[in-house]
Coordinates of C-alpha atoms in Angstrom, one line a residue:
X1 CA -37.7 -35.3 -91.9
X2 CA -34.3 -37.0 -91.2
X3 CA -34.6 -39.5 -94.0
X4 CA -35.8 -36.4 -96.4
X5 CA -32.3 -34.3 -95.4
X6 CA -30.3 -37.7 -95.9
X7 CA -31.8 -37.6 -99.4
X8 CA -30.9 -33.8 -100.1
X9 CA -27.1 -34.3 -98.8
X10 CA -27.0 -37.2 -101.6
X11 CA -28.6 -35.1 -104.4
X12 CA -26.0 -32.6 -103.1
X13 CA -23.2 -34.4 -104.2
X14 CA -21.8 -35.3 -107.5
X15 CA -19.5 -36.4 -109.1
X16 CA -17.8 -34.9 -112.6
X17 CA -15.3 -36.3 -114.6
X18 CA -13.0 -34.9 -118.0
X19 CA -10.5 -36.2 -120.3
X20 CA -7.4 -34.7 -122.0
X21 CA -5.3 -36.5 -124.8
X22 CA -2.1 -36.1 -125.3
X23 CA -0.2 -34.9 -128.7
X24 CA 0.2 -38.6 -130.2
X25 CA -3.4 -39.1 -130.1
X26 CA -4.4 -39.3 -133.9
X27 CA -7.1 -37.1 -133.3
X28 CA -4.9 -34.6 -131.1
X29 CA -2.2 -35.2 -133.8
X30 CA -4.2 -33.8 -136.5
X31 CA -4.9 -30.4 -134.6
X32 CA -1.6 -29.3 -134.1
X33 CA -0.5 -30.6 -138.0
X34 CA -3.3 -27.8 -138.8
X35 CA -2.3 -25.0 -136.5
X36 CA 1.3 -25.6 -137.5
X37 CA 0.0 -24.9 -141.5
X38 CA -1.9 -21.8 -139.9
X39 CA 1.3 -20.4 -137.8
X40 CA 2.8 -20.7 -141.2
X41 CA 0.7 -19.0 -143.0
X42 CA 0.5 -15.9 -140.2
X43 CA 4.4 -15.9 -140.4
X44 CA 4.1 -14.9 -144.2
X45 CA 1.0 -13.3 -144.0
X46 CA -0.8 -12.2 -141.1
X47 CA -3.9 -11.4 -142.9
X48 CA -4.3 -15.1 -144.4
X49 CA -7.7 -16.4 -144.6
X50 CA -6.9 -20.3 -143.8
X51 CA -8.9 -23.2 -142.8
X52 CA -6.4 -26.1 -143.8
X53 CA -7.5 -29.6 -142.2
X54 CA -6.2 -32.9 -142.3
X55 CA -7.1 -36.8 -140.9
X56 CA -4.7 -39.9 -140.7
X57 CA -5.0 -43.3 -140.9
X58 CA -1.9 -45.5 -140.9
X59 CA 0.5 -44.7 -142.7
X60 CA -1.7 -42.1 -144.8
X61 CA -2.0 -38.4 -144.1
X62 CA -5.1 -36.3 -145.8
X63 CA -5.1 -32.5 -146.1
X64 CA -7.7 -30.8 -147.5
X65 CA -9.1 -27.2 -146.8
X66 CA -9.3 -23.6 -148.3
X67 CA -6.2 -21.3 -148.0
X68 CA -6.2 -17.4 -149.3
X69 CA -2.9 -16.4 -148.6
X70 CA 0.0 -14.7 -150.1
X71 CA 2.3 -17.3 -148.1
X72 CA 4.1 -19.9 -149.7
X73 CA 3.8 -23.3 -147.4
X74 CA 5.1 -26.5 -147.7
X75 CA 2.6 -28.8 -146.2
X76 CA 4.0 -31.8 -146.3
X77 CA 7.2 -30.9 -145.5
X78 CA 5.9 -29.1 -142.3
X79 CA 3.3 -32.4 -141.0
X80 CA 6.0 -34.8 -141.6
X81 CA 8.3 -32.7 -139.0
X82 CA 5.2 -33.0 -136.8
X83 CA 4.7 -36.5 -137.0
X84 CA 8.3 -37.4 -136.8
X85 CA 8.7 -35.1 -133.8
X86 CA 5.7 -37.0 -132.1
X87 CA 7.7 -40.4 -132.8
X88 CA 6.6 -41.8 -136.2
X89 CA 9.2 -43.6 -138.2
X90 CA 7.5 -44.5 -141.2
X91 CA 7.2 -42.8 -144.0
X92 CA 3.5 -41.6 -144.8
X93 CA 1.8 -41.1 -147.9
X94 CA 0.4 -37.7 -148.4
X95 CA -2.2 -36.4 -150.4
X96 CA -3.2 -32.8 -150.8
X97 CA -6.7 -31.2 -152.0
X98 CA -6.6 -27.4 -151.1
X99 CA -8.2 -24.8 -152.9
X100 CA -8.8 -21.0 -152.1
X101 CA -11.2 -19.5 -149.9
X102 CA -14.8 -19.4 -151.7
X103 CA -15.1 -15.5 -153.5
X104 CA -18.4 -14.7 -152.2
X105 CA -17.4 -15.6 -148.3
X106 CA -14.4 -13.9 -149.0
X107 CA -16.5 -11.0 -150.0
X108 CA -18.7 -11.1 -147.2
X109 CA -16.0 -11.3 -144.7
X110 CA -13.3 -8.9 -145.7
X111 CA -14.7 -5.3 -146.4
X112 CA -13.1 -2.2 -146.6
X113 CA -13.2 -0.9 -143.3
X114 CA -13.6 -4.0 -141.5
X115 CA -13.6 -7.7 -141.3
X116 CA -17.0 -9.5 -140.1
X117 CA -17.6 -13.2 -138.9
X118 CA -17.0 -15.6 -141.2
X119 CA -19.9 -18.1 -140.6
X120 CA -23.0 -17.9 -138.5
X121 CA -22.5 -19.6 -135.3
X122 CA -22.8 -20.3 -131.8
X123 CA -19.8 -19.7 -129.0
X124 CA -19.8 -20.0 -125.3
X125 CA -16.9 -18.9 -123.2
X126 CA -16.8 -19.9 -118.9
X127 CA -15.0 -20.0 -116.1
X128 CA -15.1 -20.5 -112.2
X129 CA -13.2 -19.8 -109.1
X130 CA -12.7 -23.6 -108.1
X131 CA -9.6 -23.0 -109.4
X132 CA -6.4 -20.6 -109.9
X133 CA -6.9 -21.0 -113.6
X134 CA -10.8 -20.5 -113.3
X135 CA -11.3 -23.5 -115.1
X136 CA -13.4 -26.5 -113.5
X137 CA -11.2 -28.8 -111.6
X138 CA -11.5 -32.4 -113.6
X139 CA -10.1 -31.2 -117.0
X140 CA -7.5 -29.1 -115.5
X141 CA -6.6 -32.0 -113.8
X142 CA -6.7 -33.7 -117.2
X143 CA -4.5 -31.6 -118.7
X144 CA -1.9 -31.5 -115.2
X145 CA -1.7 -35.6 -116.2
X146 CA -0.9 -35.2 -119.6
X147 CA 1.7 -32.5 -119.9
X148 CA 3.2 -34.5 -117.1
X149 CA 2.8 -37.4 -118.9
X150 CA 5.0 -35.9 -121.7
X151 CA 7.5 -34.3 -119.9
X152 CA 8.3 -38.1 -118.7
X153 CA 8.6 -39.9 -121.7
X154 CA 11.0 -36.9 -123.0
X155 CA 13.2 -37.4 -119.7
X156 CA 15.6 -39.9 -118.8
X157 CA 14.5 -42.8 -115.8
X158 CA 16.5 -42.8 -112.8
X159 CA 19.0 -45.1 -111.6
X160 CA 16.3 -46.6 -109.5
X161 CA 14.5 -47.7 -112.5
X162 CA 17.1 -50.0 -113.3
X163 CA 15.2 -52.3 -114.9
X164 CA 14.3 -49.9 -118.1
X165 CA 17.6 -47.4 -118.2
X166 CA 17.8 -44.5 -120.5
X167 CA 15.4 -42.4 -121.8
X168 CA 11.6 -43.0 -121.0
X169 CA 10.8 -42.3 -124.6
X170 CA 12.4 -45.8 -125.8
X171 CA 9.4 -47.4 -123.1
X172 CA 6.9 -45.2 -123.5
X173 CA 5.0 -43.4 -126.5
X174 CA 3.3 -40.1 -127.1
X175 CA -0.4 -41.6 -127.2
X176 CA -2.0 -41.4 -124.8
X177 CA -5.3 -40.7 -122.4
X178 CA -6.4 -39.5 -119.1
X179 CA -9.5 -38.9 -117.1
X180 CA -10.3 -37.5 -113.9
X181 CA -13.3 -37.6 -111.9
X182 CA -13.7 -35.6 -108.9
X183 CA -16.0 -35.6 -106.3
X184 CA -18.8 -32.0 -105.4
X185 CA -20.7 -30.8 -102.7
X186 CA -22.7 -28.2 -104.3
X187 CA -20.3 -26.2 -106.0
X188 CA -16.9 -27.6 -104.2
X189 CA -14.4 -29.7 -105.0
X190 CA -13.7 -32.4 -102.3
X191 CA -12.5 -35.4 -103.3
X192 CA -10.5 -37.0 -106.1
X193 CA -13.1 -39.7 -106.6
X194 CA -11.1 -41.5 -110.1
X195 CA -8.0 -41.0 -111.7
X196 CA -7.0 -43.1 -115.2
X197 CA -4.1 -43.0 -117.5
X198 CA -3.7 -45.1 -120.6
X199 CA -0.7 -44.7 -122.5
X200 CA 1.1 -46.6 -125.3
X201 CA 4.8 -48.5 -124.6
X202 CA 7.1 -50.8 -126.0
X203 CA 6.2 -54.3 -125.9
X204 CA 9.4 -54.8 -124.0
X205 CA 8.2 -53.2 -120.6
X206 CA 6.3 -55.3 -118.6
X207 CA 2.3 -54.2 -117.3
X208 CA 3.9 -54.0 -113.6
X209 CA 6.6 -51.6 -114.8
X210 CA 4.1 -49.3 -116.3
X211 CA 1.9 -48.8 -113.6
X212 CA 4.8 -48.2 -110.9
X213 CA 6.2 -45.5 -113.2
X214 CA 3.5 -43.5 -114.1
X215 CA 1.7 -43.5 -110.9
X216 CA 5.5 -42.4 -109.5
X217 CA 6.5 -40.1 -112.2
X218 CA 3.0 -39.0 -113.6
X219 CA -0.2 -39.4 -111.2
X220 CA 2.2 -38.9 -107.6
X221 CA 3.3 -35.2 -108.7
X222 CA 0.1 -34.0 -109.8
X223 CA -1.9 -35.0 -106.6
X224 CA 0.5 -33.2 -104.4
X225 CA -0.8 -29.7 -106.0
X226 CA -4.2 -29.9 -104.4
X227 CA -3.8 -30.8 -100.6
X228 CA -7.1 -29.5 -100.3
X229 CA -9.0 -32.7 -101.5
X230 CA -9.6 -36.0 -100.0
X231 CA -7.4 -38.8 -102.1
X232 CA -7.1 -41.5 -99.2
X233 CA -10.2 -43.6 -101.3
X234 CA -8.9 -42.3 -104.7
X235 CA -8.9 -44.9 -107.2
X236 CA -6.0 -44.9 -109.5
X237 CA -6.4 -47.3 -113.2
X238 CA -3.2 -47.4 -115.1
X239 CA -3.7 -49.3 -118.7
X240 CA -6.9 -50.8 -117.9
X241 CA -6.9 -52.5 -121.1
X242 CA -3.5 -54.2 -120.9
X243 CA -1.1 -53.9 -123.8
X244 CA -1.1 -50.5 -125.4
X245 CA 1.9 -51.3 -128.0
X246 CA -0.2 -50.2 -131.1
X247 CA -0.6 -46.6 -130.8
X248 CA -1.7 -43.3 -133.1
X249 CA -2.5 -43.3 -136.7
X250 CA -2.3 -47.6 -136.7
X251 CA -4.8 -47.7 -134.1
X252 CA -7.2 -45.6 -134.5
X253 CA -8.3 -42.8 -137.5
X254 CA -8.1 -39.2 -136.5
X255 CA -9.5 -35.9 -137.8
X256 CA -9.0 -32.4 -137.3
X257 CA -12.0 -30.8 -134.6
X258 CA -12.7 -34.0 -132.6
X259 CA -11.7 -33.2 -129.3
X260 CA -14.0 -30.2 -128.8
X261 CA -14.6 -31.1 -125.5
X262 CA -11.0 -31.6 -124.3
X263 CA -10.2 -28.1 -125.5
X264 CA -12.8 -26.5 -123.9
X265 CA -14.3 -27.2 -120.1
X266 CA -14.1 -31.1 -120.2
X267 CA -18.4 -30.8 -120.6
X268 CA -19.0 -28.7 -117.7
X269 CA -19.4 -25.6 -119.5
X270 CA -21.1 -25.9 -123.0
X271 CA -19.3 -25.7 -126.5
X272 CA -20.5 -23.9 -129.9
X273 CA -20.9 -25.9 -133.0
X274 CA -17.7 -25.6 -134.5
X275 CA -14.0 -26.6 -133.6
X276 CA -11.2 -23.9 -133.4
X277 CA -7.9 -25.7 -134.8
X278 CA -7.3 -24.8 -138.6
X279 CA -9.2 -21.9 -138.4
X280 CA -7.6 -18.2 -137.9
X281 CA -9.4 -15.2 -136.3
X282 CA -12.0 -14.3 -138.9
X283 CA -13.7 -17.3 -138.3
X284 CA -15.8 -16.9 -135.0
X285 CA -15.6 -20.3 -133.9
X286 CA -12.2 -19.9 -132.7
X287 CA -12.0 -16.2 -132.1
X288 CA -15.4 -15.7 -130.8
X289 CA -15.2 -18.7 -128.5
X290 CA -11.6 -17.0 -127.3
X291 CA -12.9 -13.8 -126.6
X292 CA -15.9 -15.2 -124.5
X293 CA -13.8 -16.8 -121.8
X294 CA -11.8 -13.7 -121.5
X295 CA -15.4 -11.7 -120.7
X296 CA -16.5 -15.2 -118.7
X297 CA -12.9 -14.8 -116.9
X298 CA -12.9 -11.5 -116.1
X299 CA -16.8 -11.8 -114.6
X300 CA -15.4 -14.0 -112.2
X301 CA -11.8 -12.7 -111.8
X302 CA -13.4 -9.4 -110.5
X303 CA -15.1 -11.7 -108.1
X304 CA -19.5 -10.1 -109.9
X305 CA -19.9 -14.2 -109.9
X306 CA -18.4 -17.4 -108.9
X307 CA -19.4 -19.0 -112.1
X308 CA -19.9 -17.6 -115.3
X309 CA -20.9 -19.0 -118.9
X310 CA -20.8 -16.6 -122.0
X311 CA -22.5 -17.2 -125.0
X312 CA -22.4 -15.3 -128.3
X313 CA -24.2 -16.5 -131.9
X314 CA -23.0 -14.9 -135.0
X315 CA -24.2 -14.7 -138.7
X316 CA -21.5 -14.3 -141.8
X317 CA -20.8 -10.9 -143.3
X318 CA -22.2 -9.2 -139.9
X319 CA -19.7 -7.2 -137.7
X320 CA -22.3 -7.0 -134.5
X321 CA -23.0 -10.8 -132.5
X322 CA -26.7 -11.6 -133.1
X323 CA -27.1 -12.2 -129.1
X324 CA -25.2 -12.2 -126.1
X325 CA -26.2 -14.1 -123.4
X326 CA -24.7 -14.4 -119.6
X327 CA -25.4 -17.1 -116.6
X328 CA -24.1 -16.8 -113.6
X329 CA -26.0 -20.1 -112.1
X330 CA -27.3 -18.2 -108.9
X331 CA -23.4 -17.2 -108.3
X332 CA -23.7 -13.7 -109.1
X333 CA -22.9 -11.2 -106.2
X334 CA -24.1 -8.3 -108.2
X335 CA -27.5 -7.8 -109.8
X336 CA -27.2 -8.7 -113.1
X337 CA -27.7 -5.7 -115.0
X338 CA -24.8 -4.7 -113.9
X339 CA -22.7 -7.5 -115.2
X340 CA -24.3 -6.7 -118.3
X341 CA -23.2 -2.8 -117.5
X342 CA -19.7 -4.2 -117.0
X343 CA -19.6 -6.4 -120.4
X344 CA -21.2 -3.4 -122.4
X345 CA -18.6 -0.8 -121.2
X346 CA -15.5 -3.1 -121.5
X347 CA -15.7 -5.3 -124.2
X348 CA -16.7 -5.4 -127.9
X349 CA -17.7 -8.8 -129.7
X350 CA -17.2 -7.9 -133.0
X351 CA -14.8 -9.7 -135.1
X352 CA -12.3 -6.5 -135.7
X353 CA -11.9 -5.8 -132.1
X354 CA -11.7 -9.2 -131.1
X355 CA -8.7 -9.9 -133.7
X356 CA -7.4 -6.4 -132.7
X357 CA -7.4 -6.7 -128.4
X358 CA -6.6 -10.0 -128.6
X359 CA -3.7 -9.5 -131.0
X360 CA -4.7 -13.0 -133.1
X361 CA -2.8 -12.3 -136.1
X362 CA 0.3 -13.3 -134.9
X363 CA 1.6 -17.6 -135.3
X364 CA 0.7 -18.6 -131.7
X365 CA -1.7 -21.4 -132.6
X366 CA 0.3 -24.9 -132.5
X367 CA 0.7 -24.5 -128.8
X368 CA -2.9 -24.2 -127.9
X369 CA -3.7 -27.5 -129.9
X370 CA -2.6 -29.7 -126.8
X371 CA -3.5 -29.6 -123.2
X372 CA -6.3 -27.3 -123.7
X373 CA -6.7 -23.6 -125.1
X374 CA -8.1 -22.1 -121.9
X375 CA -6.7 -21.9 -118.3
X376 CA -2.9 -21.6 -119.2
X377 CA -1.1 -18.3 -119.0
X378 CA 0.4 -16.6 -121.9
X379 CA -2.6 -16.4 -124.3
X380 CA -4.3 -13.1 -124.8
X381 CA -7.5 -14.0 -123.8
X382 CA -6.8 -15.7 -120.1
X383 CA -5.7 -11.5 -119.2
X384 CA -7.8 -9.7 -116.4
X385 CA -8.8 -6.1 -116.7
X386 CA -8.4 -4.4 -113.5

């Protein structure tokens, strides 16, 4: 009997990991060069239909996509401001293939009295109490490191850093990684089981250097916010790979949509098929998967679950979601018809209310593209109704 409990105390514990990029991340680069096209766009015209992509490679930039608009945008002019701001100084070759919005989707979307979903498709939305954001704790954690990360390299290195003086961003460079992994009983957090941090530098700063400043500067003031866990057997991995001097577009490729994972839940809750940078409201894979978490959030928030996953599925030119789903994972603390109850007397899924509580016509979309679109205050759909 002893040896079977041993065995259930193991299969008790687990541990999870997630990973955030940061902006100079080709990938991560692309997303915010679309949702700066979109902002544009809903600037001009709020009603635009856009779904404006782009992917880099060297010292070539793509964009391709379907824009119905009224608004007059420069592209090029607007991704080589993002690219220099992320720390480019090369010049890129652009080239353009953009067309409008197919006529019969456009028909089947924008109707007289309403707008429907622009696609069929499949959204989940989730959230938990492990955490003040009700996010789960290893992409959060993620993110912590990354923003960090980037307010560093924009800052200057104290005195006591006298061996690199000035400004962190001559030493270090805006691609870069992290991954956390933290350790679960059951449904608790208790330990901070991995953290790693890879980011790109000058080949002037030695490996030494590196690790001393971004476990002082990055990985040391992110720890501190959660006394609650165990770190005395954390493992910390700075740069694992050695010299990270080619960085972005001349390292690696990068497309708009590939980080799916990093904007959402960091795989602990589940993702829908499509991406959500590019894309404005109409098109469900960003609006619907928005309006999800809010319902998932506000489950939880008024404290009917201690997890909660939302998912909706959708089918072009139809105002009403095919299905709406809700798991609680054994968490709930009422029965469930009444969470249902709840959701039905609060919240529509349609597309027109969605764009219309959530206020998603207005140019708020470049600063979800990094460091996650849910579990950070100031977006419409992380509100709690009372």
């Amino acid at each position: 009997m002893r040896k079977m409990e041993g065995i259930e105390c193991l299969r008790r514990k687990q541990v999870i990991t997630s990973e955030s990029v940061n902006i100079g991340h080709p990938d991560k680069t692309c997303d915010v060069i679309a949702d700066s096209f979109l902002d544009e766009a809903l600037r001009q015209d709020p009603n635009a239909q856009m779904a404006v992509e782009c992917a880099i490679k060297d010292d070539l930039l793509m964009i391709y996509g379907e824009a119905t608009t009224t608004a007059k945008i420069d592209y090029q002019k607007i991704a080589r401001g993002v690219l220099k701001d992320i720390g480019y100084t090369n010049e890129f070759q652009v080239v353009e293939k953009i067309s409008k919005q197919s006529p019969e989707i456009n028909k089947a979307v924008v109707k007289k009295d309403e707008l429907t979903a622009n696609d069929q498709g499949i959204v989940y939305g989730y959230a938990t109490n492990e955490t003040p954001e009700y996010m789960p704790l290893p992409i959060i954690m993620a993110h912590k490191l990354m923003k960090r990360y980037e307010e560093f390299r924009h800052g200057h290195i104290g005195s006591n850093e006298s061996l690199i003086p000035g400004p962190a961003s001559r030493w270090f460079y805006a691609d870069a990684k992290s991954q956390v992994s933290i350790e679960y009983d059951g449904n608790n957090p208790i330990a901070v089981h991995t953290i790693l941090v890879s980011v790109s530098h000058s080949p002037s700063i030695s490996c030494s250097s590196i690790y001393n400043l971004v476990q002082k500067n990055v990985v040391d003031t992110v720890l501190p916010e959660y006394p609650q866990l165990d770190t005395k057997n954390t493992k910390i991995i700075i740069n694992p790979s050695g010299a990270f001097t080619i960085w972005g577009s001349f390292s690696d490729s990068g497309c708009v949509g590939r980080k799916i994972v990093v904007d959402t839940y960091g795989g602990v809750g589940r993702v829908g098929g499509g991406c959500f940078s590019s894309k404005n409201a109409t098109k469900v894979d960003r609006s619907g998967a928005y309006y999800a978490r809010y319902v998932a959030k506000n489950i939880v928030a008024n404290k009917m679950a201690d997890k909660c996953e939302v998912s909706v599925s959708y089918a072009i030119g139809l105002s009403d979601p095919l299905k709406l789903n809700i798991e609680t994972f054994g968490t709930h603390k009422v029965p469930a018809e009444k969470i249902y109850q709840y959701v039905e007397q609060n919240f529509d899924f349609s597309p027109s209310n969605i764009i219309r509580e959530l206020d998603l016509l207005k140019p708020i979309y470049k600063q979800t593209a990094c460091f996650g679109h849910f579990g950070r205050e100031g977006f419409p759909w992380e509100f709690i109704k009372k």
